[in-house]
């Protein structure tokens, strides 16, 4: 598989994983005493994974239009976005006061023992961040081998303009 296609695939996988992490359960809080569990999705806890995924996809799209230097700079940016997603996935864990700020119904039960369990969302955010890091590193390492967006439509510089006109008159496309 070409590196350019692999970067596209990794960016798409990261977008799906980080997007899902925003909508799946990040933390479940059990207030105890027979009360209903409170589930907080990733978008309630932090909006960072979805934002990072969208920024990385925009960077990958712009990579297709630029030259080698721009690709390398954007590849480094995608690596940083991936590292940020990994850091968010590993460090964002709301405590009791934060939970009561996010969900007011937990404020009156904070005196009781509130037990928290992690949902699947942080693990998806972690996997998405790793996919972004790999995509960015692959871009930085292989940017010089990528095809330019306009390369397909450029003419052969060795062909004389008269030869190109003759090809057009014959019904052929001289840009292929």
mmCIF file of C-alpha atoms in Angstrom:
data_model
loop_
_atom_site.group_PDB
_atom_site.id
_atom_site.type_symbol
_atom_site.label_atom_id
_atom_site.label_comp_id
_atom_site.label_asym_id
_atom_site.label_seq_id
_atom_site.Cartn_x
_atom_site.Cartn_y
_atom_site.Cartn_z
ATOM 1 C CA UNK A 1 0.000 0.000 0.000
ATOM 2 C CA UNK A 2 1.290 3.450 -0.873
ATOM 3 C CA UNK A 3 2.277 5.633 2.082
ATOM 4 C CA UNK A 4 -0.145 8.327 0.948
ATOM 5 C CA UNK A 5 -3.072 5.877 1.041
ATOM 6 C CA UNK A 6 -1.932 4.505 4.400
ATOM 7 C CA UNK A 7 -1.883 8.021 5.876
ATOM 8 C CA UNK A 8 -5.410 8.579 4.543
ATOM 9 C CA UNK A 9 -6.574 5.310 6.091
ATOM 10 C CA UNK A 10 -4.936 6.056 9.453
ATOM 11 C CA UNK A 11 -6.466 9.542 9.521
ATOM 12 C CA UNK A 12 -9.892 8.070 8.795
ATOM 13 C CA UNK A 13 -9.459 5.440 11.523
ATOM 14 C CA UNK A 14 -8.360 8.146 13.968
ATOM 15 C CA UNK A 15 -11.366 10.293 13.056
ATOM 16 C CA UNK A 16 -13.749 7.397 13.692
ATOM 17 C CA UNK A 17 -12.094 6.370 16.980
ATOM 18 C CA UNK A 18 -11.779 9.885 18.358
ATOM 19 C CA UNK A 19 -15.297 10.748 17.202
ATOM 20 C CA UNK A 20 -16.706 7.664 18.912
ATOM 21 C CA UNK A 21 -14.829 8.518 22.085
ATOM 22 C CA UNK A 22 -16.750 11.765 22.217
ATOM 23 C CA UNK A 23 -20.111 10.027 22.207
ATOM 24 C CA UNK A 24 -19.486 6.874 24.231
ATOM 25 C CA UNK A 25 -19.338 6.654 28.019
ATOM 26 C CA UNK A 26 -16.143 8.148 29.401
ATOM 27 C CA UNK A 27 -16.998 7.871 33.116
ATOM 28 C CA UNK A 28 -19.835 6.220 35.040
ATOM 29 C CA UNK A 29 -20.519 7.449 38.558
ATOM 30 C CA UNK A 30 -22.361 5.291 41.065
ATOM 31 C CA UNK A 31 -23.665 7.541 43.849
ATOM 32 C CA UNK A 32 -24.594 4.547 46.005
ATOM 33 C CA UNK A 33 -27.647 3.986 48.206
ATOM 34 C CA UNK A 34 -29.604 2.524 45.292
ATOM 35 C CA UNK A 35 -29.486 5.684 43.186
ATOM 36 C CA UNK A 36 -29.285 5.540 39.428
ATOM 37 C CA UNK A 37 -25.822 5.506 37.867
ATOM 38 C CA UNK A 38 -24.804 8.667 36.043
ATOM 39 C CA UNK A 39 -23.045 8.176 32.712
ATOM 40 C CA UNK A 40 -20.938 10.968 31.237
ATOM 41 C CA UNK A 41 -19.927 10.771 27.605
ATOM 42 C CA UNK A 42 -16.608 11.974 26.275
ATOM 43 C CA UNK A 43 -18.035 15.159 24.825
ATOM 44 C CA UNK A 44 -19.379 16.118 28.259
ATOM 45 C CA UNK A 45 -16.009 15.476 29.906
ATOM 46 C CA UNK A 46 -13.781 17.034 27.244
ATOM 47 C CA UNK A 47 -14.261 18.217 23.691
ATOM 48 C CA UNK A 48 -10.577 17.744 22.893
ATOM 49 C CA UNK A 49 -10.607 14.340 21.107
ATOM 50 C CA UNK A 50 -13.236 15.352 18.550
ATOM 51 C CA UNK A 51 -11.559 18.714 17.961
ATOM 52 C CA UNK A 52 -8.139 17.111 17.545
ATOM 53 C CA UNK A 53 -9.530 14.558 15.085
ATOM 54 C CA UNK A 54 -11.152 17.239 12.930
ATOM 55 C CA UNK A 55 -7.977 19.345 12.920
ATOM 56 C CA UNK A 56 -5.900 16.320 11.902
ATOM 57 C CA UNK A 57 -8.244 15.422 9.036
ATOM 58 C CA UNK A 58 -8.075 19.000 7.748
ATOM 59 C CA UNK A 59 -4.264 18.808 7.918
ATOM 60 C CA UNK A 60 -4.276 15.537 5.944
ATOM 61 C CA UNK A 61 -6.502 17.052 3.262
ATOM 62 C CA UNK A 62 -4.231 20.097 2.959
ATOM 63 C CA UNK A 63 -1.200 17.755 2.723
ATOM 64 C CA UNK A 64 -2.502 16.522 -0.608
ATOM 65 C CA UNK A 65 -2.330 20.019 -2.081
ATOM 66 C CA UNK A 66 1.091 21.103 -0.859
ATOM 67 C CA UNK A 67 4.668 20.332 -1.649
ATOM 68 C CA UNK A 68 7.145 18.249 0.293
ATOM 69 C CA UNK A 69 8.032 20.912 2.874
ATOM 70 C CA UNK A 70 4.374 21.670 3.645
ATOM 71 C CA UNK A 71 3.660 17.948 3.950
ATOM 72 C CA UNK A 72 6.469 17.520 6.448
ATOM 73 C CA UNK A 73 5.312 20.508 8.503
ATOM 74 C CA UNK A 74 1.717 19.250 8.500
ATOM 75 C CA UNK A 75 2.923 15.728 9.286
ATOM 76 C CA UNK A 76 4.702 17.093 12.361
ATOM 77 C CA UNK A 77 1.498 18.923 13.291
ATOM 78 C CA UNK A 78 -0.467 15.663 12.987
ATOM 79 C CA UNK A 79 2.079 13.992 15.272
ATOM 80 C CA UNK A 80 1.547 16.756 17.849
ATOM 81 C CA UNK A 81 -2.240 16.423 17.537
ATOM 82 C CA UNK A 82 -1.906 12.680 18.079
ATOM 83 C CA UNK A 83 0.301 13.169 21.135
ATOM 84 C CA UNK A 84 -2.251 15.635 22.518
ATOM 85 C CA UNK A 85 -5.029 13.066 21.981
ATOM 86 C CA UNK A 86 -2.977 10.409 23.792
ATOM 87 C CA UNK A 87 -2.297 12.787 26.697
ATOM 88 C CA UNK A 88 -5.997 13.665 26.952
ATOM 89 C CA UNK A 89 -6.966 9.986 26.888
ATOM 90 C CA UNK A 90 -4.508 9.114 29.642
ATOM 91 C CA UNK A 91 -4.938 12.097 31.955
ATOM 92 C CA UNK A 92 -8.513 13.371 31.816
ATOM 93 C CA UNK A 93 -10.279 11.769 34.765
ATOM 94 C CA UNK A 94 -12.862 13.987 36.482
ATOM 95 C CA UNK A 95 -12.910 13.914 40.287
ATOM 96 C CA UNK A 96 -15.871 14.470 42.638
ATOM 97 C CA UNK A 97 -16.103 18.281 42.407
ATOM 98 C CA UNK A 98 -15.679 18.150 38.649
ATOM 99 C CA UNK A 99 -18.453 15.569 38.364
ATOM 100 C CA UNK A 100 -20.761 17.737 40.455
ATOM 101 C CA UNK A 101 -20.023 20.683 38.202
ATOM 102 C CA UNK A 102 -20.791 18.620 35.107
ATOM 103 C CA UNK A 103 -23.897 16.980 36.556
ATOM 104 C CA UNK A 104 -25.667 18.975 39.265
ATOM 105 C CA UNK A 105 -27.606 15.896 40.437
ATOM 106 C CA UNK A 106 -24.340 14.510 41.807
ATOM 107 C CA UNK A 107 -23.700 17.548 44.016
ATOM 108 C CA UNK A 108 -26.052 16.444 46.783
ATOM 109 C CA UNK A 109 -24.601 12.929 46.926
ATOM 110 C CA UNK A 110 -20.924 13.820 47.009
ATOM 111 C CA UNK A 111 -20.935 13.381 50.762
ATOM 112 C CA UNK A 112 -21.650 9.695 50.118
ATOM 113 C CA UNK A 113 -19.102 7.455 48.514
ATOM 114 C CA UNK A 114 -19.247 7.957 44.746
ATOM 115 C CA UNK A 115 -17.460 5.212 42.835
ATOM 116 C CA UNK A 116 -16.294 5.871 39.309
ATOM 117 C CA UNK A 117 -15.632 3.408 36.534
ATOM 118 C CA UNK A 118 -14.071 4.163 33.203
ATOM 119 C CA UNK A 119 -16.021 3.492 30.058
ATOM 120 C CA UNK A 120 -14.598 2.440 26.691
ATOM 121 C CA UNK A 121 -14.174 5.991 25.374
ATOM 122 C CA UNK A 122 -10.701 6.772 26.798
ATOM 123 C CA UNK A 123 -9.320 3.612 25.196
ATOM 124 C CA UNK A 124 -10.780 4.589 21.832
ATOM 125 C CA UNK A 125 -9.286 8.062 22.202
ATOM 126 C CA UNK A 126 -5.929 6.485 23.019
ATOM 127 C CA UNK A 127 -6.058 4.269 19.916
ATOM 128 C CA UNK A 128 -7.099 7.243 17.771
ATOM 129 C CA UNK A 129 -4.223 9.314 19.116
ATOM 130 C CA UNK A 130 -1.758 6.533 18.349
ATOM 131 C CA UNK A 131 -3.160 6.291 14.802
ATOM 132 C CA UNK A 132 -2.577 10.029 14.360
ATOM 133 C CA UNK A 133 1.001 9.758 15.635
ATOM 134 C CA UNK A 134 1.727 6.927 13.182
ATOM 135 C CA UNK A 135 0.084 8.846 10.303
ATOM 136 C CA UNK A 136 2.113 11.959 11.068
ATOM 137 C CA UNK A 137 5.399 10.071 11.357
ATOM 138 C CA UNK A 138 4.693 8.222 8.120
ATOM 139 C CA UNK A 139 4.015 11.544 6.418
ATOM 140 C CA UNK A 140 7.233 13.118 7.675
ATOM 141 C CA UNK A 141 9.287 10.110 6.563
ATOM 142 C CA UNK A 142 7.725 9.609 3.119
ATOM 143 C CA UNK A 143 6.637 13.111 2.053
ATOM 144 C CA UNK A 144 9.123 13.294 -0.816
ATOM 145 C CA UNK A 145 7.637 10.178 -2.490
ATOM 146 C CA UNK A 146 4.063 11.472 -2.539
ATOM 147 C CA UNK A 147 2.511 12.404 -5.824
ATOM 148 C CA UNK A 148 1.695 16.043 -6.323
ATOM 149 C CA UNK A 149 -1.971 16.830 -6.840
ATOM 150 C CA UNK A 150 -1.317 18.482 -10.206
ATOM 151 C CA UNK A 151 1.219 15.966 -11.488
ATOM 152 C CA UNK A 152 -1.445 14.032 -13.336
ATOM 153 C CA UNK A 153 -2.369 17.033 -15.470
ATOM 154 C CA UNK A 154 1.095 18.303 -16.314
ATOM 155 C CA UNK A 155 2.398 17.922 -19.822
ATOM 156 C CA UNK A 156 5.591 16.223 -20.863
ATOM 157 C CA UNK A 157 8.286 18.939 -20.858
ATOM 158 C CA UNK A 158 10.262 17.099 -23.546
ATOM 159 C CA UNK A 159 7.422 17.282 -26.068
ATOM 160 C CA UNK A 160 7.444 20.245 -28.415
ATOM 161 C CA UNK A 161 4.327 22.423 -28.551
ATOM 162 C CA UNK A 162 3.830 21.489 -32.210
ATOM 163 C CA UNK A 163 3.795 17.785 -31.301
ATOM 164 C CA UNK A 164 1.163 18.453 -28.669
ATOM 165 C CA UNK A 165 -1.049 20.267 -31.187
ATOM 166 C CA UNK A 166 -0.680 17.354 -33.587
ATOM 167 C CA UNK A 167 -1.723 14.970 -30.806
ATOM 168 C CA UNK A 168 -4.796 17.077 -30.075
ATOM 169 C CA UNK A 169 -5.680 17.148 -33.783
ATOM 170 C CA UNK A 170 -5.386 13.355 -33.840
ATOM 171 C CA UNK A 171 -7.840 13.121 -30.906
ATOM 172 C CA UNK A 172 -5.282 12.206 -28.274
ATOM 173 C CA UNK A 173 -4.752 13.840 -24.891
ATOM 174 C CA UNK A 174 -1.119 15.044 -24.650
ATOM 175 C CA UNK A 175 -1.318 15.383 -20.859
ATOM 176 C CA UNK A 176 -1.566 11.627 -20.297
#
